[in-house]
Coordinates of C-alpha atoms in Angstrom, one line a residue:
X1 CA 20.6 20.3 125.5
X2 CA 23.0 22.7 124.0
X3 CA 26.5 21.6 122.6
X4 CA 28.4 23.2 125.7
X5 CA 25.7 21.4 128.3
X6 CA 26.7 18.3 126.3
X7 CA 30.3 18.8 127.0
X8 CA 30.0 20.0 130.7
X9 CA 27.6 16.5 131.0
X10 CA 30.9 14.6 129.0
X11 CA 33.3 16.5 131.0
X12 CA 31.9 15.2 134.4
X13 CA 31.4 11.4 133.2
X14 CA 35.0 11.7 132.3
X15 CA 35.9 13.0 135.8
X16 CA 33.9 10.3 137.3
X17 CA 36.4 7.7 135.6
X18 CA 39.4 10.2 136.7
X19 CA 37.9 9.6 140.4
X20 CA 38.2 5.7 140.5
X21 CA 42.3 5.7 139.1
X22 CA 43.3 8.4 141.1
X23 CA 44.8 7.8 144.9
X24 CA 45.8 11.0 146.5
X25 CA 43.1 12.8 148.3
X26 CA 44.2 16.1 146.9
X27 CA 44.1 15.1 143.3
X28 CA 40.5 13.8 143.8
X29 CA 39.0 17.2 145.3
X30 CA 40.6 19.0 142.8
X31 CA 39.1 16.9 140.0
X32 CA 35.4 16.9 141.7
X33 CA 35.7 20.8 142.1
X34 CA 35.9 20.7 138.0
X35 CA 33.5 18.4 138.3
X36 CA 31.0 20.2 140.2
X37 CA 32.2 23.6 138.2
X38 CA 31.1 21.9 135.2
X39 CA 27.9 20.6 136.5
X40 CA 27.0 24.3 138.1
X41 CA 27.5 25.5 134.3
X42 CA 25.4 22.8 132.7
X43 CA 22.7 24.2 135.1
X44 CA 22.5 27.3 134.3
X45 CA 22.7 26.5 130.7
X46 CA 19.8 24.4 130.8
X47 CA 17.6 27.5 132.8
X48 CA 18.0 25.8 136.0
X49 CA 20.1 28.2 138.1
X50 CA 18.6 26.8 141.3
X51 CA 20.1 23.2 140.8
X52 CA 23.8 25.1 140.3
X53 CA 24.0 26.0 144.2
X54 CA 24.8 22.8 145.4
X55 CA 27.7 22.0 143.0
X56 CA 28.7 25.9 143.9
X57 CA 28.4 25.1 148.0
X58 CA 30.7 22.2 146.8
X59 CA 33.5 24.4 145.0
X60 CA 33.9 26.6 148.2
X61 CA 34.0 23.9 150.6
X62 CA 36.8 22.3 149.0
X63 CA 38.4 25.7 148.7
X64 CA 38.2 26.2 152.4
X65 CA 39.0 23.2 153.9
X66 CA 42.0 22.8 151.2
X67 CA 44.3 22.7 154.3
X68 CA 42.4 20.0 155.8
X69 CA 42.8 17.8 152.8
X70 CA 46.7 17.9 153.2
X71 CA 46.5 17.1 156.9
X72 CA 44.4 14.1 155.8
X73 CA 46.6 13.2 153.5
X74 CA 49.4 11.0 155.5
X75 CA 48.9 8.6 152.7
X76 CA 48.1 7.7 149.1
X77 CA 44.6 6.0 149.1
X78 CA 44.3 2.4 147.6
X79 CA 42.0 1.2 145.7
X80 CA 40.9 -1.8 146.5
X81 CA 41.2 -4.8 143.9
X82 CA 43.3 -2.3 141.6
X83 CA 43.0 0.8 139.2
X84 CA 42.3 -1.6 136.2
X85 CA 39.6 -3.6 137.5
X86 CA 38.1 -0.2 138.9
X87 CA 38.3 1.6 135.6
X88 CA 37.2 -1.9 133.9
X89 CA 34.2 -2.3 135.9
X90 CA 33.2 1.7 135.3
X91 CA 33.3 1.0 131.4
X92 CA 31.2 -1.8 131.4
X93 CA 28.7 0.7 133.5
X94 CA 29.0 2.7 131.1
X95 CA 27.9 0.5 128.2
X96 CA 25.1 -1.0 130.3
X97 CA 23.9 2.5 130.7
X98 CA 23.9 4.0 126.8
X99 CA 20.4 1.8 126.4
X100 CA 19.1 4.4 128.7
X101 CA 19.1 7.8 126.1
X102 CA 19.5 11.0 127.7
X103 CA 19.2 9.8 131.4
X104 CA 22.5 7.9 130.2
X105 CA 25.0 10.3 131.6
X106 CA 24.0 10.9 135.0
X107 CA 23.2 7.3 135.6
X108 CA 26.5 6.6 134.6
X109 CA 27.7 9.0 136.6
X110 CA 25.5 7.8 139.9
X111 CA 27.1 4.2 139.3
X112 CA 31.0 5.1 139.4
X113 CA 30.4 7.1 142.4
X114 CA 29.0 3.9 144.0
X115 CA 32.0 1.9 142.4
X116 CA 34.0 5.0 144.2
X117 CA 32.9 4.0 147.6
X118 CA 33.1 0.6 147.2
X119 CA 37.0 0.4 146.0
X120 CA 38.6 3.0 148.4
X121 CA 38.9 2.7 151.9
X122 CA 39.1 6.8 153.6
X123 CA 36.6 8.9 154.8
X124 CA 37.2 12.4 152.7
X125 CA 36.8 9.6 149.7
X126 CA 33.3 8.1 150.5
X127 CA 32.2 12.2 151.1
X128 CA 33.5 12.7 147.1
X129 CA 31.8 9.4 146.1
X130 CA 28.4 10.8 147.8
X131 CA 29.2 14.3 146.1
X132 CA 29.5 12.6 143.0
X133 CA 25.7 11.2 143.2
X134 CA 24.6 14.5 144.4
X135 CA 26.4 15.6 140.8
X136 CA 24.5 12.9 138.9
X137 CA 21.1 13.7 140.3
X138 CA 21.3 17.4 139.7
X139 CA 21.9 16.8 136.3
X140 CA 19.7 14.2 136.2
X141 CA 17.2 16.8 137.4
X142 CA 18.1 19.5 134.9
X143 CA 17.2 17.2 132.1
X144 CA 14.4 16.4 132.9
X145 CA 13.0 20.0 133.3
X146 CA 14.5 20.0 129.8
X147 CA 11.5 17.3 128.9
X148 CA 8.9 19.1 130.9
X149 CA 9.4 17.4 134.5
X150 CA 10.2 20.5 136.5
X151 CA 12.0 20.3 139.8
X152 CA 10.9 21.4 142.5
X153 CA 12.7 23.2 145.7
X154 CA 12.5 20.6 147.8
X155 CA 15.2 18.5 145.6
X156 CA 17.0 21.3 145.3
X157 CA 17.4 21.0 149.3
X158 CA 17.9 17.1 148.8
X159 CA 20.7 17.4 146.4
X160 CA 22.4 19.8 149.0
X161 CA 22.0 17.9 151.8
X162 CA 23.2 14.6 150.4
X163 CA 26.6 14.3 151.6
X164 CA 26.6 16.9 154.5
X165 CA 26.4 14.7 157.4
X166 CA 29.5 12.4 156.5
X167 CA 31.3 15.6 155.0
X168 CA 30.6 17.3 158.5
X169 CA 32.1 14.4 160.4
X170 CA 34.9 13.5 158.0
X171 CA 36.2 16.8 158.6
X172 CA 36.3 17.1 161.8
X173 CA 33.7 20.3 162.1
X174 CA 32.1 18.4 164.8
X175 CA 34.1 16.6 167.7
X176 CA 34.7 12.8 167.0
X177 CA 33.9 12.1 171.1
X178 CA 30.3 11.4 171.7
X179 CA 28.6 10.3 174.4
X180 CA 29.9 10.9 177.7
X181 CA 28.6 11.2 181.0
X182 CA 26.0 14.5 180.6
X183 CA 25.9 17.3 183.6
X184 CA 24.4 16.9 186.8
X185 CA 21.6 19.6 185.7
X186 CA 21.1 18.0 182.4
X187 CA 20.4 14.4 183.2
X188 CA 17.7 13.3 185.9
X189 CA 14.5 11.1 185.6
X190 CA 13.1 14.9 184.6
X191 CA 14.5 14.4 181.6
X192 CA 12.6 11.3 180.4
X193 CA 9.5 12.0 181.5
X194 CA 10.0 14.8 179.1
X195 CA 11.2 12.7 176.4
X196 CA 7.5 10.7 177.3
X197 CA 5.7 13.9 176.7
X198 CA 7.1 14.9 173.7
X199 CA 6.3 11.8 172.1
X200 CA 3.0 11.4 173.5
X201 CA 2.1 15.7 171.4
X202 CA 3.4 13.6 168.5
X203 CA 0.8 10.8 169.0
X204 CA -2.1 13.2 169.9
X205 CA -1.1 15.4 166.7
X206 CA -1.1 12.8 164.3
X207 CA -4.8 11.8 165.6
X208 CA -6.2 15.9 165.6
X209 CA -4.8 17.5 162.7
X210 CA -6.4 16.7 159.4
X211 CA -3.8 14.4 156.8
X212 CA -4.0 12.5 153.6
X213 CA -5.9 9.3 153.1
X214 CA -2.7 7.0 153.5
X215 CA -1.0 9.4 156.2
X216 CA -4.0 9.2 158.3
X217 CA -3.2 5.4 158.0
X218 CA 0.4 5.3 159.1
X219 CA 1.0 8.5 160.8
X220 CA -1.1 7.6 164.4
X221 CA 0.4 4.6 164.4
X222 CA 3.9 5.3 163.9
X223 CA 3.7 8.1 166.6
X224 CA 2.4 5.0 169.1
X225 CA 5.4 3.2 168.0
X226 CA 7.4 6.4 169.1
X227 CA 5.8 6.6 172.5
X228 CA 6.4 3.1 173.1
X229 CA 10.1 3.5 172.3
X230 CA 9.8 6.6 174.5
X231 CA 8.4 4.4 177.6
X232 CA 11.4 2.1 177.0
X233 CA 14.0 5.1 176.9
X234 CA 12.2 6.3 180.6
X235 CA 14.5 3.2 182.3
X236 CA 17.9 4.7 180.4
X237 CA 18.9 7.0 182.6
X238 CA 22.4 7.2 182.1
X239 CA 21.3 8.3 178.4
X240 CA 23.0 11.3 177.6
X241 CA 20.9 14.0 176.8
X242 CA 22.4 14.3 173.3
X243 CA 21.2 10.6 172.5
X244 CA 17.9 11.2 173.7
X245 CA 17.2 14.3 171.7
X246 CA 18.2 11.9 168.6
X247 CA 16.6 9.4 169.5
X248 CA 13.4 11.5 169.8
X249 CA 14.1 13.5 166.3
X250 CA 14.2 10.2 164.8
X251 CA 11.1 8.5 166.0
X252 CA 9.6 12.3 164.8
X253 CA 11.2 12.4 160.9
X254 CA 10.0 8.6 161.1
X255 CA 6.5 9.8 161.2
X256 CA 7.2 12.6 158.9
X257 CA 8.3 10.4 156.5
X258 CA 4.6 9.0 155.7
X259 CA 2.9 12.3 155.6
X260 CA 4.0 14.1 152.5
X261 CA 2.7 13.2 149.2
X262 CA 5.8 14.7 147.4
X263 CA 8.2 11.7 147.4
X264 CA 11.1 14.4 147.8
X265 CA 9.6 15.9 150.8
X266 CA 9.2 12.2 152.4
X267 CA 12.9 11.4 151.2
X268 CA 13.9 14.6 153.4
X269 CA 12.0 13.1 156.1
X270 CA 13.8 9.2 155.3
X271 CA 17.3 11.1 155.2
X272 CA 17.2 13.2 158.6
X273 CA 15.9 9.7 160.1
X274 CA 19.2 8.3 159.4
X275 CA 21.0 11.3 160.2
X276 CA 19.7 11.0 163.5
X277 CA 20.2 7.2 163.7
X278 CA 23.6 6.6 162.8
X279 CA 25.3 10.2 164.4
X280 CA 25.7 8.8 168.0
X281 CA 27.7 6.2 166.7
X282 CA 28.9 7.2 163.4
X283 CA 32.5 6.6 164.3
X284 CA 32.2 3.1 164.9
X285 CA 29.5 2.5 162.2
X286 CA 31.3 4.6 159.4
X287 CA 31.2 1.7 156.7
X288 CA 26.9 1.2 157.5
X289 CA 26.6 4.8 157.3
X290 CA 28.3 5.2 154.1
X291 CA 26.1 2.2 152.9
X292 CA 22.6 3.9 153.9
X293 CA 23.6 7.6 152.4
X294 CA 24.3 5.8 149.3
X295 CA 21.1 3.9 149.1
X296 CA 19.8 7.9 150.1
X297 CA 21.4 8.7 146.7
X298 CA 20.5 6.0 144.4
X299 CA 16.7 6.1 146.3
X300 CA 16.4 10.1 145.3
X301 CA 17.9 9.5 141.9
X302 CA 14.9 6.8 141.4
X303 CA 12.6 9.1 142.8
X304 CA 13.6 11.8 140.5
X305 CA 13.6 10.4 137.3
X306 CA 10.2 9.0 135.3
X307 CA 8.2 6.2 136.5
X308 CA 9.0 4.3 132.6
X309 CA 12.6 4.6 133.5
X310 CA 13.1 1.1 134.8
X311 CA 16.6 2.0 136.1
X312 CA 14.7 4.6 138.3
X313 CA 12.9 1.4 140.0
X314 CA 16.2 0.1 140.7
X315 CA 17.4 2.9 142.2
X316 CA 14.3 3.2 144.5
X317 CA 14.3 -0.4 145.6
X318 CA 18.2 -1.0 145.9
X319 CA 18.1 2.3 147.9
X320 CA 15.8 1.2 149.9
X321 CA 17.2 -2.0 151.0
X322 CA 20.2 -0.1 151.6
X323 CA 18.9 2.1 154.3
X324 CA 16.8 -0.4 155.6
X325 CA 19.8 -2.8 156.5
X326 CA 21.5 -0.2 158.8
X327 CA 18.2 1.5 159.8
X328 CA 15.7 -1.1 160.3
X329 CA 13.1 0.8 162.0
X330 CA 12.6 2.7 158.6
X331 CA 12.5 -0.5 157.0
X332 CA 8.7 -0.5 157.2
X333 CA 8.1 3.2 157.0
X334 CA 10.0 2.7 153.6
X335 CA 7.3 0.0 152.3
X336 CA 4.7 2.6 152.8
X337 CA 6.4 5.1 150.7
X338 CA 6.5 2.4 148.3
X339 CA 2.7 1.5 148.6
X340 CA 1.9 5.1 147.6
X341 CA 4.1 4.5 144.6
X342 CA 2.6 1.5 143.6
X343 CA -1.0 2.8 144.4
X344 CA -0.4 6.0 142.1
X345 CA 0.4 4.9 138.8
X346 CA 0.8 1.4 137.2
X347 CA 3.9 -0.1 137.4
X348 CA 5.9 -1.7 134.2
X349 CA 6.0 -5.4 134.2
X350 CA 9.8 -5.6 134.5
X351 CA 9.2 -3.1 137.3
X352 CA 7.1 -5.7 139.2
X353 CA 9.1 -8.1 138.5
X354 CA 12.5 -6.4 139.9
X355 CA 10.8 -5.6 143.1
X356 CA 9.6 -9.0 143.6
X357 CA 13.2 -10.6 143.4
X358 CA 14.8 -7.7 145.3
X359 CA 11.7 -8.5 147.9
X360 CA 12.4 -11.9 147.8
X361 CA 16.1 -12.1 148.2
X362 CA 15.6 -9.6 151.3
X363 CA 13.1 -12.0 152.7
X364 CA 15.4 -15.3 152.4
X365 CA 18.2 -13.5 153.8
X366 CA 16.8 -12.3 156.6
X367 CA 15.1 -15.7 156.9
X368 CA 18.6 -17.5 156.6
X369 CA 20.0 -15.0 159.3
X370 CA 17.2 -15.8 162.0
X371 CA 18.6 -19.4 162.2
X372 CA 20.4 -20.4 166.1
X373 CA 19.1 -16.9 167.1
X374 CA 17.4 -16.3 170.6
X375 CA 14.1 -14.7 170.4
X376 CA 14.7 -11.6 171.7
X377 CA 18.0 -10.5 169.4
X378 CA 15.7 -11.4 166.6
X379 CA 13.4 -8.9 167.0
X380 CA 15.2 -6.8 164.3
X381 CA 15.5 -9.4 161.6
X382 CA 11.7 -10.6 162.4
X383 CA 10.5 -6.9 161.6
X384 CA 12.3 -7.3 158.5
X385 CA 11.2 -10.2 156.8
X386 CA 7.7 -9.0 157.2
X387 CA 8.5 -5.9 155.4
X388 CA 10.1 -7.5 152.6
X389 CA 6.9 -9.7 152.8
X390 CA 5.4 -6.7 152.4
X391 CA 7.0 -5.3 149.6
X392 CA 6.6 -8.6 147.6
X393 CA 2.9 -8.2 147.7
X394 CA 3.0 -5.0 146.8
X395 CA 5.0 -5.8 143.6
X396 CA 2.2 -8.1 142.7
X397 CA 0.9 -5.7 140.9
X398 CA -2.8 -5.8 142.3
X399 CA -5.1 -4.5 144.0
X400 CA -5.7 -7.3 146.3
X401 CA -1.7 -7.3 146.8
X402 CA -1.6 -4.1 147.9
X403 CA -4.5 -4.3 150.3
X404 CA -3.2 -7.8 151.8
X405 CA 0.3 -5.5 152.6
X406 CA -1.6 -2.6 153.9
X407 CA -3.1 -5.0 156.4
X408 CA 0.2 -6.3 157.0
X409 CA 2.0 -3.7 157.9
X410 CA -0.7 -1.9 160.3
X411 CA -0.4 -5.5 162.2
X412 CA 3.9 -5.2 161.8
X413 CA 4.2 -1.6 163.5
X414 CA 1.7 -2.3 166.3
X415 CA 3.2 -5.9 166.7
X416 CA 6.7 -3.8 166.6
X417 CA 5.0 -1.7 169.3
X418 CA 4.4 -4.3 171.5
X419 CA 7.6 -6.0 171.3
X420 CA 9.5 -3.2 172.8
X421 CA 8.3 -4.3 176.1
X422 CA 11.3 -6.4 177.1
X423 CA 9.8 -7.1 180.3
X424 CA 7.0 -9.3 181.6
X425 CA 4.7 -11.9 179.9
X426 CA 3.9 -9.7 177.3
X427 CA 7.2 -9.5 175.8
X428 CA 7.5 -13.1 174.9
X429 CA 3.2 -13.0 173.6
X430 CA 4.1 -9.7 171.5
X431 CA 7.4 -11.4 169.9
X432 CA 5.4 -14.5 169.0
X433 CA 3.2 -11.7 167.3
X434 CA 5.7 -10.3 165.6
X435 CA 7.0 -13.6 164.3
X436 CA 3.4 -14.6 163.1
X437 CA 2.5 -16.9 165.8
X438 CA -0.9 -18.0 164.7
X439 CA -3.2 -16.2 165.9
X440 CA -1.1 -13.2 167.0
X441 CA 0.2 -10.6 165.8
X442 CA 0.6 -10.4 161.6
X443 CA -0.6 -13.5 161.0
X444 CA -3.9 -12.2 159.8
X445 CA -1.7 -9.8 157.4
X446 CA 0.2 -13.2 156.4
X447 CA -2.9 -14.6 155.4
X448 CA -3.9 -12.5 153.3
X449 CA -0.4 -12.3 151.5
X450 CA -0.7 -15.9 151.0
X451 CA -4.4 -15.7 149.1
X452 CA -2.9 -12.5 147.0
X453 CA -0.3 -15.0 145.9
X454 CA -1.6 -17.8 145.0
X455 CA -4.0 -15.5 143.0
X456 CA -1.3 -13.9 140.6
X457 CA 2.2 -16.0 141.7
X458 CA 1.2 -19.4 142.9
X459 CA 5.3 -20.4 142.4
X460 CA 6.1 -17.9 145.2
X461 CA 4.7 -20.0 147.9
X462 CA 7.5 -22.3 148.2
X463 CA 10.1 -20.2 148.9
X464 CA 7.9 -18.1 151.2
X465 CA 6.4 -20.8 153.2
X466 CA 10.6 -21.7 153.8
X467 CA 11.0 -18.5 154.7
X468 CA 8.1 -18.9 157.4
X469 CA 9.4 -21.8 158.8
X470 CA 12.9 -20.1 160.0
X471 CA 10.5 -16.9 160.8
X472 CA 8.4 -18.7 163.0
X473 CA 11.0 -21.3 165.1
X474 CA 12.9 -18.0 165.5
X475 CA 9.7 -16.0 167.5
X476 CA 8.8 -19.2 169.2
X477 CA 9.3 -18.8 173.1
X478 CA 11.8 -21.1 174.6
X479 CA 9.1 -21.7 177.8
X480 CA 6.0 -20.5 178.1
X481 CA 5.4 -17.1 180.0
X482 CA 4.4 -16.6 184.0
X483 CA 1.6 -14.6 184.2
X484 CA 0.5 -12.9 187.1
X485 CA -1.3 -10.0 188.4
X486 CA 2.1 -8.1 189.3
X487 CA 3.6 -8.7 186.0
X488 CA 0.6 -8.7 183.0
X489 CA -1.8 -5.8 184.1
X490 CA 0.3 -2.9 184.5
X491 CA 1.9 -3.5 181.3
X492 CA 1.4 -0.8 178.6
X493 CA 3.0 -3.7 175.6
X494 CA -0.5 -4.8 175.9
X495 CA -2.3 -1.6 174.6
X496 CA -0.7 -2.2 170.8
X497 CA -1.3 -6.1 171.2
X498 CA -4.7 -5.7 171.6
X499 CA -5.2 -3.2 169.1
X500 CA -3.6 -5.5 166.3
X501 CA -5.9 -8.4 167.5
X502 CA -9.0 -6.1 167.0
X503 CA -7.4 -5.2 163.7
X504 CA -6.7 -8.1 162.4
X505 CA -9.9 -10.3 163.3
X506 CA -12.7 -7.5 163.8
X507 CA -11.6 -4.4 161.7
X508 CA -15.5 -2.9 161.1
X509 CA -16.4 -3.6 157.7
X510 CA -16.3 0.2 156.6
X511 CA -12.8 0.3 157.6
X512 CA -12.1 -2.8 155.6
X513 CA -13.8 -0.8 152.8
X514 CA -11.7 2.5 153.2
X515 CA -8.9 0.1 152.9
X516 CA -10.4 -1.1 149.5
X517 CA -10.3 2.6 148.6
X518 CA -7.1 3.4 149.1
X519 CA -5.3 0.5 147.7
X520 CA -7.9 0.4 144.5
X521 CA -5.1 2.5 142.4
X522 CA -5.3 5.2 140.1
X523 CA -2.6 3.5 137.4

């Protein structure tokens, strides 16, 4: 790295500290327009012209919507708990992170824009806290090219697209009214039985046109999971059409999200899913937004740098977390991204080992939270447990981990499938599957998880089996259901049901075999 990309590097590390003192709002963009300014030059000094557009797109926003900023700006922003502890805090981030060598700076960097965020309390400031990341991981980026990782296009595009969605809302671009009730000509029972067919092409493509080994997996059955959310969606018909369209795009980017091998190219997919999940609502859910694009940012900044770099493992599994807390129907598409991690290259033990606790913690909480709740609003939090089930055995760190949560999360999304019928004895049998309910659903997949740890983590069985308990009184129907002819046959919930009961008890035994294969590893 030259002297001046040195100083450009020093120059926005010192900015980032500048960021967390200052309070007026016109101060700040003036000081992340030097910031991005100095990034943009350390780019091209390092031969990466490419990664200097986003910090350049940056420079002319803030020129343009100068005006805005002073509108805003009724107000000096607070920080919360104070300047000092702020500026304390980002020093003793900083120390933490000189262990790290040259990745030093824009980790640093990537950390006081999360500190940002978290102390201030205004829109136009969580859109500099997320251009701040997007700072850090172009830089980030250009190092590494400087030690023979190149960057591709495609994170390029991610570093540009970072903060647009909150930036476009905060100011103002787009109206702040959603919703609404949608033109005669627009709305209609037409209209969902559209929504059905568009999900159904997604299923049928996913089954006819050739994909990679763990895509093929994952792809078919996410798009089933998309037309049952579509069926459900048929009854809405006050929807507006706007809501549909998102909800459709985001079932599609969740299928998108598996097929890619590039991990940038899936974390487009992961980002436009919670785009189009938290835009109908974004004014009311500002705070869980801001949360999931900055687990967006710390996930690409993990994904970016070297699998050695143990803070990059952080990054991808805190991110995760993130998103999956306000998204949770990505919560189990992200698990699969993070199988294809673990089944490309071996991980570092202290890798493993900070999955597993960030796995864990995920699964007590959500474990703690099911207590006193009905079976039906529990649906969310049952999903997610098994997904952080999931994710613990992959961070095992064997083969047999990763096959037991391959299994277990083909049995989650169809179980998931089938609980989206809200009506009928099915719902109650498929939400005592998605709980566990011996013999439905997962349970086969929690079986195996169980063997896989008592084979490499016998100690981890306490506090899962705890975690089970809460899991399965929370799934447990309060009366058994009515059947009857009328109700139970006409049912499409029972399609996925089945299908995870044939998985799970009579999967063919090359199947079981191509499952072998694909969680064998290559590490």
């Amino acid at each position: 790295m030259t002297t001046l990309g040195q100083g450009l590097a020093g120059l926005g590390l010192v900015i980032g500290f500048a960021l967390l003192c200052v309070r007026p709002i016109s101060t700040a963009t003036i000081l992340l327009a030097t910031q991005s300014a100095g990034i943009a030059v350390a780019a091209v000094m390092l031969r990466q012209p490419l990664m200097a557009v986003s910090p350049l797109i940056t420079i002319a926003a803030i020129w343009f919507a100068s005006t805005h900023f002073a509108i805003a700006e009724a107000r000096a922003v607070p920080v919360t708990g104070g300047a000092k502890l702020a500026a304390g805090t980002a020093a003793a981030l900083a120390a933490l992170c000189q262990s790290q060598g040259g990745l030093a700076l824009p980790l640093t960097m990537i950390l006081l824009s999360v500190l940002l965020a978290a102390t201030r309390r205004h829109p136009l400031m969580d859109v500099v806290a997320l251009i701040g990341m997007q700072n850090g991981s172009i830089l980030a980026a250009c190092l590494l090219t400087q030690a023979g990782h190149a960057p591709a296009v495609a994170l390029a595009v991610a570093c540009l697209v970072l903060p647009l969605p909150l930036a476009v809302d905060a100011l103002a671009v787009i109206p702040k009214s959603r919703g609404g009730k949608a033109p005669p000509w627009l709305g209609g029972p037409w209209l969902c039985w559209i929504d059905l067919g568009i999900a159904l092409a997604v299923f049928a493509t996913t089954l006819l046109i050739p994909l990679g080994s763990v895509a093929s997996m994952f792809a078919p059955l996410l798009g089933l999971d998309g037309v049952m959310r579509s069926w459900q969606r048929r009854k809405r018909l006050a929807m507006t059409p706007l809501a549909r369209g998102l909800r459709l795009l985001n079932g599609l980017f969740l299928v998108l999200a598996v097929v890619p091998p590039n991990p940038i190219v899936a974390w487009l997919a992961v980002f436009a899913a919670i785009t189009t999940s938290v835009l109908p609502t974004l004014v009311r859910r500002w705070d869980d937004a801001v949360l999931a694009f900055l687990g967006a940012g710390l996930a690409l900044f993990g994904l970016t740098t070297p699998g050695h770099f143990i803070p990059s493992y952080f990054g991808v599994f805190a991110g995760f977390i993130a998103i999956a807390a306000v998204v949770p129907d990505l919560g189990v598409v992200l698990v699969v991204l993070i199988l294809r991690l673990a089944n490309e290259a071996s991980w570092p033990p202290a890798a493993e080992a900070l999955g597993a606790a960030i796995a864990l913690a995920a699964l007590l909480l959500c474990a703690a939270r099911l207590r006193g709740k009905a079976p039906r609003s529990a649906m969310t939090l049952l999903q997610q447990s098994y997904a952080s089930l999931a994710a613990l055995s992959l961070c095992l760190g064997q083969a047999d981990g990763r096959f037991a949560a391959l299994v277990l999360l083909i049995l989650l999304i169809l179980s998931r499938a089938a609980a989206r019928v809200t009506d009928g004895p099915v719902a109650s049998l498929a939400l005592a599957g998605l709980g566990g309910v011996p013999p439905l659903g997962v349970f086969p997949g929690l079986v195996l998880v169980v063997l896989a740890v008592i084979g490499h983590g016998a100690w981890l069985l306490l506090p899962v089996g705890a975690a089970w308990i809460s899991i399965l009184r929370a799934s447990l129907p309060s009366r058994l259901p009515e059947f009857s002819s009328r109700t139970a046959l006409p049912s499409v919930g029972w399609l996925p049901l089945a299908l995870a009961l044939l998985t799970g008890y009579f999967a063919p035994e090359g199947l079981a075999r191509w499952w072998h294969m694909l969680t064998a590893g290559q590490g």
